[in-house]
Protein backbone atom coordinates (compact mmCIF):
# COMPACT_ATOMS: atom_id res chain seq x y z
CA UNK A 1 0.00 0.00 0.00
CA UNK A 2 1.27 3.48 -0.78
CA UNK A 3 2.27 5.70 2.17
CA UNK A 4 0.29 8.72 0.89
CA UNK A 5 -2.95 6.72 0.92
CA UNK A 6 -2.23 5.45 4.43
CA UNK A 7 -1.56 8.98 5.60
CA UNK A 8 -4.75 10.26 3.92
CA UNK A 9 -6.77 7.45 5.59
CA UNK A 10 -5.38 8.27 9.04
CA UNK A 11 -6.07 11.98 8.53
CA UNK A 12 -9.65 11.29 7.40
CA UNK A 13 -10.25 9.03 10.40
CA UNK A 14 -8.98 11.73 12.75
CA UNK A 15 -11.23 14.37 11.19
CA UNK A 16 -14.29 12.10 11.41
CA UNK A 17 -13.51 11.31 15.05
CA UNK A 18 -13.37 15.01 15.89
CA UNK A 19 -16.69 15.71 14.14
CA UNK A 20 -18.54 12.66 15.48
CA UNK A 21 -17.47 12.93 19.15
CA UNK A 22 -19.54 15.36 21.23
CA UNK A 23 -17.80 18.28 22.92
CA UNK A 24 -17.72 17.31 26.58
CA UNK A 25 -18.49 13.93 27.93
CA UNK A 26 -19.76 13.65 31.43
CA UNK A 27 -22.57 15.16 33.40
CA UNK A 28 -25.51 16.55 31.48
CA UNK A 29 -27.40 19.66 32.49
CA UNK A 30 -30.24 19.15 34.93
CA UNK A 31 -33.68 19.70 33.36
CA UNK A 32 -35.55 22.75 34.52
CA UNK A 33 -38.42 22.27 36.90
CA UNK A 34 -41.87 22.05 35.29
CA UNK A 35 -44.34 24.64 36.39
CA UNK A 36 -47.89 23.51 37.09
CA UNK A 37 -49.12 26.51 35.07
CA UNK A 38 -47.67 24.98 31.89
CA UNK A 39 -49.83 21.82 32.10
CA UNK A 40 -52.99 21.61 29.99
CA UNK A 41 -56.27 21.45 31.90
CA UNK A 42 -58.36 18.31 31.48
CA UNK A 43 -62.17 18.44 31.40
CA UNK A 44 -64.08 15.29 32.35
CA UNK A 45 -67.61 14.95 30.99
CA UNK A 46 -69.60 12.96 33.55
CA UNK A 47 -72.35 12.07 31.06
CA UNK A 48 -70.06 10.32 28.59
CA UNK A 49 -67.18 9.59 30.96
CA UNK A 50 -64.65 10.98 28.48
CA UNK A 51 -61.82 13.37 29.12
CA UNK A 52 -60.74 16.05 26.69
CA UNK A 53 -58.24 18.85 26.86
CA UNK A 54 -59.46 22.36 26.30
CA UNK A 55 -56.44 23.24 24.17
CA UNK A 56 -57.44 21.14 21.17
CA UNK A 57 -60.93 21.98 19.82
CA UNK A 58 -60.75 18.99 17.45
CA UNK A 59 -61.14 16.58 20.37
CA UNK A 60 -64.78 17.64 20.75
CA UNK A 61 -65.66 17.45 17.04
CA UNK A 62 -66.84 13.83 17.03
CA UNK A 63 -69.39 14.57 19.74
CA UNK A 64 -70.91 17.33 17.61
CA UNK A 65 -71.87 15.06 14.68
CA UNK A 66 -75.46 13.89 14.30
CA UNK A 67 -76.23 10.53 12.61
CA UNK A 68 -77.34 12.19 9.34
CA UNK A 69 -74.63 14.87 9.16
CA UNK A 70 -72.64 14.69 5.92
CA UNK A 71 -68.86 14.80 6.17
CA UNK A 72 -67.01 16.69 3.46
CA UNK A 73 -63.35 16.41 2.54
CA UNK A 74 -61.32 19.61 2.99
CA UNK A 75 -61.36 21.75 -0.14
CA UNK A 76 -64.51 20.07 -1.46
CA UNK A 77 -67.33 22.15 -2.93
CA UNK A 78 -70.14 20.02 -1.52
CA UNK A 79 -72.32 21.91 0.96
CA UNK A 80 -72.61 20.60 4.51
CA UNK A 81 -76.24 20.36 5.54
CA UNK A 82 -78.52 18.27 7.67
CA UNK A 83 -82.12 17.26 6.98
CA UNK A 84 -84.38 16.47 9.88
CA UNK A 85 -87.07 14.79 7.76
CA UNK A 86 -84.88 11.98 6.37
CA UNK A 87 -86.39 8.60 7.36
CA UNK A 88 -84.19 6.43 9.59
CA UNK A 89 -81.91 3.96 7.85
CA UNK A 90 -82.95 0.33 7.62
CA UNK A 91 -80.88 -2.39 9.27
CA UNK A 92 -79.32 -3.26 5.91
CA UNK A 93 -77.82 0.22 5.51
CA UNK A 94 -80.33 2.04 3.28
CA UNK A 95 -83.79 3.50 3.33
CA UNK A 96 -86.49 3.61 0.68
CA UNK A 97 -87.48 7.17 -0.11
CA UNK A 98 -91.13 8.05 -0.42
CA UNK A 99 -90.76 11.63 -1.55
CA UNK A 100 -88.26 13.96 -3.13
CA UNK A 101 -86.31 16.79 -1.64
CA UNK A 102 -87.01 19.19 -4.50
CA UNK A 103 -83.35 19.28 -5.56
CA UNK A 104 -82.56 18.54 -9.20
CA UNK A 105 -81.32 15.15 -10.36
CA UNK A 106 -77.91 14.56 -11.93
CA UNK A 107 -77.10 11.70 -14.30
CA UNK A 108 -73.97 9.58 -14.14
CA UNK A 109 -72.63 6.25 -15.28
CA UNK A 110 -73.03 3.37 -12.86
CA UNK A 111 -72.48 -0.33 -12.49
CA UNK A 112 -73.11 -2.85 -9.73
CA UNK A 113 -70.79 -5.20 -7.92
CA UNK A 114 -71.32 -8.31 -5.88
CA UNK A 115 -69.95 -11.67 -6.94
CA UNK A 116 -66.57 -12.23 -5.35
CA UNK A 117 -67.08 -9.53 -2.69
CA UNK A 118 -69.72 -11.18 -0.45
CA UNK A 119 -68.43 -11.67 3.09
CA UNK A 120 -65.49 -9.31 2.66
CA UNK A 121 -65.11 -5.94 4.36
CA UNK A 122 -65.91 -2.63 2.71
CA UNK A 123 -63.64 0.40 2.82
CA UNK A 124 -66.02 1.94 5.38
CA UNK A 125 -65.80 -1.00 7.79
CA UNK A 126 -68.97 -2.98 7.04
CA UNK A 127 -69.32 -6.55 5.86
CA UNK A 128 -70.47 -6.69 2.25
CA UNK A 129 -73.51 -8.97 1.86
CA UNK A 130 -76.02 -9.75 -0.88
CA UNK A 131 -78.67 -7.58 0.80
CA UNK A 132 -76.74 -4.53 1.99
CA UNK A 133 -78.02 -1.30 0.46
CA UNK A 134 -75.09 0.97 -0.22
CA UNK A 135 -72.96 2.48 -2.91
CA UNK A 136 -69.27 2.79 -3.71
CA UNK A 137 -67.82 6.18 -4.65
CA UNK A 138 -64.18 7.19 -5.13
CA UNK A 139 -64.07 10.30 -2.94
CA UNK A 140 -67.29 10.97 -0.98
CA UNK A 141 -66.88 10.36 2.76
CA UNK A 142 -68.20 7.13 4.23
CA UNK A 143 -71.79 7.46 5.39
CA UNK A 144 -72.78 10.22 2.95
CA UNK A 145 -76.47 9.80 2.08
CA UNK A 146 -77.31 9.76 -1.65
CA UNK A 147 -80.74 9.44 -3.30
CA UNK A 148 -80.89 7.36 -6.52
CA UNK A 149 -83.62 7.14 -9.15
CA UNK A 150 -83.88 4.58 -11.92
CA UNK A 151 -84.73 6.61 -15.04
CA UNK A 152 -86.44 3.58 -16.62
CA UNK A 153 -89.06 2.99 -13.91
CA UNK A 154 -88.88 6.00 -11.57
CA UNK A 155 -87.99 3.95 -8.44
CA UNK A 156 -86.19 6.01 -5.78
CA UNK A 157 -83.95 4.58 -3.08
CA UNK A 158 -81.67 6.28 -0.56
CA UNK A 159 -78.32 4.70 0.22
CA UNK A 160 -75.12 5.57 2.05
CA UNK A 161 -71.55 5.46 0.75
CA UNK A 162 -70.13 2.19 2.12
CA UNK A 163 -67.16 1.48 -0.16
CA UNK A 164 -64.65 2.91 -2.64
CA UNK A 165 -64.94 2.58 -6.40
CA UNK A 166 -65.68 2.20 -9.25
CA UNK A 167 -62.28 2.45 -10.83
CA UNK A 168 -63.58 2.28 -14.41
CA UNK A 169 -63.55 5.33 -16.66
CA UNK A 170 -66.97 6.89 -17.21
CA UNK A 171 -68.61 5.48 -14.06
CA UNK A 172 -69.28 7.48 -10.93
CA UNK A 173 -71.20 4.93 -8.85
CA UNK A 174 -70.89 1.23 -8.04
CA UNK A 175 -74.21 0.03 -6.63
CA UNK A 176 -74.37 -2.83 -4.14
CA UNK A 177 -76.45 -5.83 -5.14
CA UNK A 178 -79.14 -4.88 -2.59
CA UNK A 179 -79.38 -1.37 -4.03
CA UNK A 180 -79.44 -2.47 -7.67
CA UNK A 181 -82.22 -4.97 -6.90
CA UNK A 182 -84.24 -2.33 -5.02
CA UNK A 183 -83.93 0.01 -8.02
CA UNK A 184 -84.26 -2.78 -10.65
CA UNK A 185 -81.03 -1.39 -12.13
CA UNK A 186 -78.62 -4.36 -12.09
CA UNK A 187 -76.73 -3.42 -15.23
CA UNK A 188 -74.11 -0.94 -16.39
CA UNK A 189 -75.79 2.28 -17.47
CA UNK A 190 -76.92 5.74 -16.46
CA UNK A 191 -78.48 6.36 -13.04
CA UNK A 192 -79.96 9.57 -11.65
CA UNK A 193 -78.74 10.78 -8.27
CA UNK A 194 -78.87 13.74 -5.88
CA UNK A 195 -77.91 14.70 -2.36
CA UNK A 196 -81.10 14.64 -0.25
PDB file of C-alpha atoms in Angstrom, residues 54-189:
ATOM      1  CA  UNK A  54     -59.464  22.364  26.302  1.00  0.00           C
ATOM      2  CA  UNK A  55     -56.440  23.242  24.168  1.00  0.00           C
ATOM      3  CA  UNK A  56     -57.440  21.139  21.168  1.00  0.00           C
ATOM      4  CA  UNK A  57     -60.931  21.984  19.822  1.00  0.00           C
ATOM      5  CA  UNK A  58     -60.749  18.992  17.451  1.00  0.00           C
ATOM      6  CA  UNK A  59     -61.142  16.582  20.373  1.00  0.00           C
ATOM      7  CA  UNK A  60     -64.784  17.643  20.747  1.00  0.00           C
ATOM      8  CA  UNK A  61     -65.659  17.454  17.036  1.00  0.00           C
ATOM      9  CA  UNK A  62     -66.840  13.831  17.032  1.00  0.00           C
ATOM     10  CA  UNK A  63     -69.391  14.572  19.741  1.00  0.00           C
ATOM     11  CA  UNK A  64     -70.909  17.329  17.608  1.00  0.00           C
ATOM     12  CA  UNK A  65     -71.873  15.062  14.679  1.00  0.00           C
ATOM     13  CA  UNK A  66     -75.460  13.889  14.301  1.00  0.00           C
ATOM     14  CA  UNK A  67     -76.225  10.534  12.612  1.00  0.00           C
ATOM     15  CA  UNK A  68     -77.335  12.186   9.342  1.00  0.00           C
ATOM     16  CA  UNK A  69     -74.627  14.866   9.157  1.00  0.00           C
ATOM     17  CA  UNK A  70     -72.644  14.692   5.918  1.00  0.00           C
ATOM     18  CA  UNK A  71     -68.860  14.796   6.175  1.00  0.00           C
ATOM     19  CA  UNK A  72     -67.007  16.686   3.459  1.00  0.00           C
ATOM     20  CA  UNK A  73     -63.346  16.407   2.536  1.00  0.00           C
ATOM     21  CA  UNK A  74     -61.317  19.611   2.985  1.00  0.00           C
ATOM     22  CA  UNK A  75     -61.357  21.749  -0.143  1.00  0.00           C
ATOM     23  CA  UNK A  76     -64.507  20.069  -1.464  1.00  0.00           C
ATOM     24  CA  UNK A  77     -67.328  22.147  -2.935  1.00  0.00           C
ATOM     25  CA  UNK A  78     -70.136  20.017  -1.520  1.00  0.00           C
ATOM     26  CA  UNK A  79     -72.322  21.910   0.959  1.00  0.00           C
ATOM     27  CA  UNK A  80     -72.610  20.599   4.505  1.00  0.00           C
ATOM     28  CA  UNK A  81     -76.241  20.365   5.541  1.00  0.00           C
ATOM     29  CA  UNK A  82     -78.522  18.269   7.673  1.00  0.00           C
ATOM     30  CA  UNK A  83     -82.117  17.256   6.978  1.00  0.00           C
ATOM     31  CA  UNK A  84     -84.380  16.470   9.884  1.00  0.00           C
ATOM     32  CA  UNK A  85     -87.067  14.787   7.764  1.00  0.00           C
ATOM     33  CA  UNK A  86     -84.884  11.976   6.366  1.00  0.00           C
ATOM     34  CA  UNK A  87     -86.386   8.604   7.357  1.00  0.00           C
ATOM     35  CA  UNK A  88     -84.194   6.434   9.588  1.00  0.00           C
ATOM     36  CA  UNK A  89     -81.910   3.964   7.851  1.00  0.00           C
ATOM     37  CA  UNK A  90     -82.945   0.329   7.619  1.00  0.00           C
ATOM     38  CA  UNK A  91     -80.884  -2.389   9.267  1.00  0.00           C
ATOM     39  CA  UNK A  92     -79.320  -3.256   5.912  1.00  0.00           C
ATOM     40  CA  UNK A  93     -77.821   0.223   5.513  1.00  0.00           C
ATOM     41  CA  UNK A  94     -80.329   2.037   3.277  1.00  0.00           C
ATOM     42  CA  UNK A  95     -83.793   3.495   3.334  1.00  0.00           C
ATOM     43  CA  UNK A  96     -86.490   3.607   0.679  1.00  0.00           C
ATOM     44  CA  UNK A  97     -87.476   7.168  -0.105  1.00  0.00           C
ATOM     45  CA  UNK A  98     -91.130   8.048  -0.418  1.00  0.00           C
ATOM     46  CA  UNK A  99     -90.760  11.625  -1.548  1.00  0.00           C
ATOM     47  CA  UNK A 100     -88.259  13.956  -3.129  1.00  0.00           C
ATOM     48  CA  UNK A 101     -86.314  16.788  -1.642  1.00  0.00           C
ATOM     49  CA  UNK A 102     -87.006  19.193  -4.495  1.00  0.00           C
ATOM     50  CA  UNK A 103     -83.353  19.277  -5.561  1.00  0.00           C
ATOM     51  CA  UNK A 104     -82.561  18.544  -9.198  1.00  0.00           C
ATOM     52  CA  UNK A 105     -81.321  15.154 -10.358  1.00  0.00           C
ATOM     53  CA  UNK A 106     -77.907  14.559 -11.935  1.00  0.00           C
ATOM     54  CA  UNK A 107     -77.104  11.697 -14.302  1.00  0.00           C
ATOM     55  CA  UNK A 108     -73.974   9.579 -14.144  1.00  0.00           C
ATOM     56  CA  UNK A 109     -72.626   6.250 -15.277  1.00  0.00           C
ATOM     57  CA  UNK A 110     -73.034   3.368 -12.857  1.00  0.00           C
ATOM     58  CA  UNK A 111     -72.484  -0.333 -12.485  1.00  0.00           C
ATOM     59  CA  UNK A 112     -73.109  -2.853  -9.730  1.00  0.00           C
ATOM     60  CA  UNK A 113     -70.794  -5.203  -7.916  1.00  0.00           C
ATOM     61  CA  UNK A 114     -71.324  -8.308  -5.880  1.00  0.00           C
ATOM     62  CA  UNK A 115     -69.948 -11.674  -6.942  1.00  0.00           C
ATOM     63  CA  UNK A 116     -66.572 -12.229  -5.350  1.00  0.00           C
ATOM     64  CA  UNK A 117     -67.082  -9.532  -2.687  1.00  0.00           C
ATOM     65  CA  UNK A 118     -69.717 -11.180  -0.451  1.00  0.00           C
ATOM     66  CA  UNK A 119     -68.432 -11.668   3.086  1.00  0.00           C
ATOM     67  CA  UNK A 120     -65.489  -9.309   2.655  1.00  0.00           C
ATOM     68  CA  UNK A 121     -65.114  -5.940   4.361  1.00  0.00           C
ATOM     69  CA  UNK A 122     -65.913  -2.627   2.707  1.00  0.00           C
ATOM     70  CA  UNK A 123     -63.644   0.402   2.819  1.00  0.00           C
ATOM     71  CA  UNK A 124     -66.023   1.943   5.376  1.00  0.00           C
ATOM     72  CA  UNK A 125     -65.800  -0.997   7.788  1.00  0.00           C
ATOM     73  CA  UNK A 126     -68.965  -2.976   7.036  1.00  0.00           C
ATOM     74  CA  UNK A 127     -69.316  -6.548   5.862  1.00  0.00           C
ATOM     75  CA  UNK A 128     -70.475  -6.692   2.246  1.00  0.00           C
ATOM     76  CA  UNK A 129     -73.515  -8.973   1.861  1.00  0.00           C
ATOM     77  CA  UNK A 130     -76.022  -9.749  -0.877  1.00  0.00           C
ATOM     78  CA  UNK A 131     -78.672  -7.582   0.804  1.00  0.00           C
ATOM     79  CA  UNK A 132     -76.741  -4.529   1.995  1.00  0.00           C
ATOM     80  CA  UNK A 133     -78.018  -1.302   0.464  1.00  0.00           C
ATOM     81  CA  UNK A 134     -75.093   0.974  -0.221  1.00  0.00           C
ATOM     82  CA  UNK A 135     -72.958   2.478  -2.913  1.00  0.00           C
ATOM     83  CA  UNK A 136     -69.268   2.793  -3.709  1.00  0.00           C
ATOM     84  CA  UNK A 137     -67.817   6.181  -4.645  1.00  0.00           C
ATOM     85  CA  UNK A 138     -64.184   7.188  -5.128  1.00  0.00           C
ATOM     86  CA  UNK A 139     -64.074  10.304  -2.936  1.00  0.00           C
ATOM     87  CA  UNK A 140     -67.290  10.969  -0.985  1.00  0.00           C
ATOM     88  CA  UNK A 141     -66.884  10.362   2.760  1.00  0.00           C
ATOM     89  CA  UNK A 142     -68.197   7.128   4.225  1.00  0.00           C
ATOM     90  CA  UNK A 143     -71.786   7.462   5.386  1.00  0.00           C
ATOM     91  CA  UNK A 144     -72.785  10.217   2.949  1.00  0.00           C
ATOM     92  CA  UNK A 145     -76.468   9.797   2.080  1.00  0.00           C
ATOM     93  CA  UNK A 146     -77.315   9.760  -1.649  1.00  0.00           C
ATOM     94  CA  UNK A 147     -80.742   9.443  -3.305  1.00  0.00           C
ATOM     95  CA  UNK A 148     -80.885   7.365  -6.516  1.00  0.00           C
ATOM     96  CA  UNK A 149     -83.624   7.140  -9.147  1.00  0.00           C
ATOM     97  CA  UNK A 150     -83.878   4.581 -11.916  1.00  0.00           C
ATOM     98  CA  UNK A 151     -84.730   6.609 -15.042  1.00  0.00           C
ATOM     99  CA  UNK A 152     -86.438   3.584 -16.616  1.00  0.00           C
ATOM    100  CA  UNK A 153     -89.059   2.986 -13.909  1.00  0.00           C
ATOM    101  CA  UNK A 154     -88.884   6.001 -11.567  1.00  0.00           C
ATOM    102  CA  UNK A 155     -87.990   3.952  -8.441  1.00  0.00           C
ATOM    103  CA  UNK A 156     -86.192   6.014  -5.784  1.00  0.00           C
ATOM    104  CA  UNK A 157     -83.951   4.579  -3.078  1.00  0.00           C
ATOM    105  CA  UNK A 158     -81.672   6.285  -0.561  1.00  0.00           C
ATOM    106  CA  UNK A 159     -78.319   4.698   0.225  1.00  0.00           C
ATOM    107  CA  UNK A 160     -75.121   5.574   2.055  1.00  0.00           C
ATOM    108  CA  UNK A 161     -71.553   5.456   0.751  1.00  0.00           C
ATOM    109  CA  UNK A 162     -70.133   2.191   2.120  1.00  0.00           C
ATOM    110  CA  UNK A 163     -67.160   1.484  -0.159  1.00  0.00           C
ATOM    111  CA  UNK A 164     -64.649   2.909  -2.636  1.00  0.00           C
ATOM    112  CA  UNK A 165     -64.943   2.575  -6.400  1.00  0.00           C
ATOM    113  CA  UNK A 166     -65.685   2.200  -9.252  1.00  0.00           C
ATOM    114  CA  UNK A 167     -62.283   2.445 -10.835  1.00  0.00           C
ATOM    115  CA  UNK A 168     -63.575   2.276 -14.408  1.00  0.00           C
ATOM    116  CA  UNK A 169     -63.548   5.325 -16.665  1.00  0.00           C
ATOM    117  CA  UNK A 170     -66.973   6.891 -17.213  1.00  0.00           C
ATOM    118  CA  UNK A 171     -68.608   5.477 -14.062  1.00  0.00           C
ATOM    119  CA  UNK A 172     -69.283   7.484 -10.931  1.00  0.00           C
ATOM    120  CA  UNK A 173     -71.205   4.929  -8.852  1.00  0.00           C
ATOM    121  CA  UNK A 174     -70.892   1.226  -8.038  1.00  0.00           C
ATOM    122  CA  UNK A 175     -74.214   0.028  -6.628  1.00  0.00           C
ATOM    123  CA  UNK A 176     -74.374  -2.826  -4.140  1.00  0.00           C
ATOM    124  CA  UNK A 177     -76.454  -5.827  -5.145  1.00  0.00           C
ATOM    125  CA  UNK A 178     -79.144  -4.884  -2.591  1.00  0.00           C
ATOM    126  CA  UNK A 179     -79.379  -1.366  -4.026  1.00  0.00           C
ATOM    127  CA  UNK A 180     -79.437  -2.469  -7.666  1.00  0.00           C
ATOM    128  CA  UNK A 181     -82.216  -4.970  -6.897  1.00  0.00           C
ATOM    129  CA  UNK A 182     -84.240  -2.332  -5.020  1.00  0.00           C
ATOM    130  CA  UNK A 183     -83.932   0.007  -8.024  1.00  0.00           C
ATOM    131  CA  UNK A 184     -84.261  -2.778 -10.650  1.00  0.00           C
ATOM    132  CA  UNK A 185     -81.035  -1.392 -12.129  1.00  0.00           C
ATOM    133  CA  UNK A 186     -78.618  -4.357 -12.091  1.00  0.00           C
ATOM    134  CA  UNK A 187     -76.734  -3.416 -15.232  1.00  0.00           C
ATOM    135  CA  UNK A 188     -74.115  -0.937 -16.394  1.00  0.00           C
ATOM    136  CA  UNK A 189     -75.785   2.276 -17.472  1.00  0.00           C
TER     137      UNK A 189
END
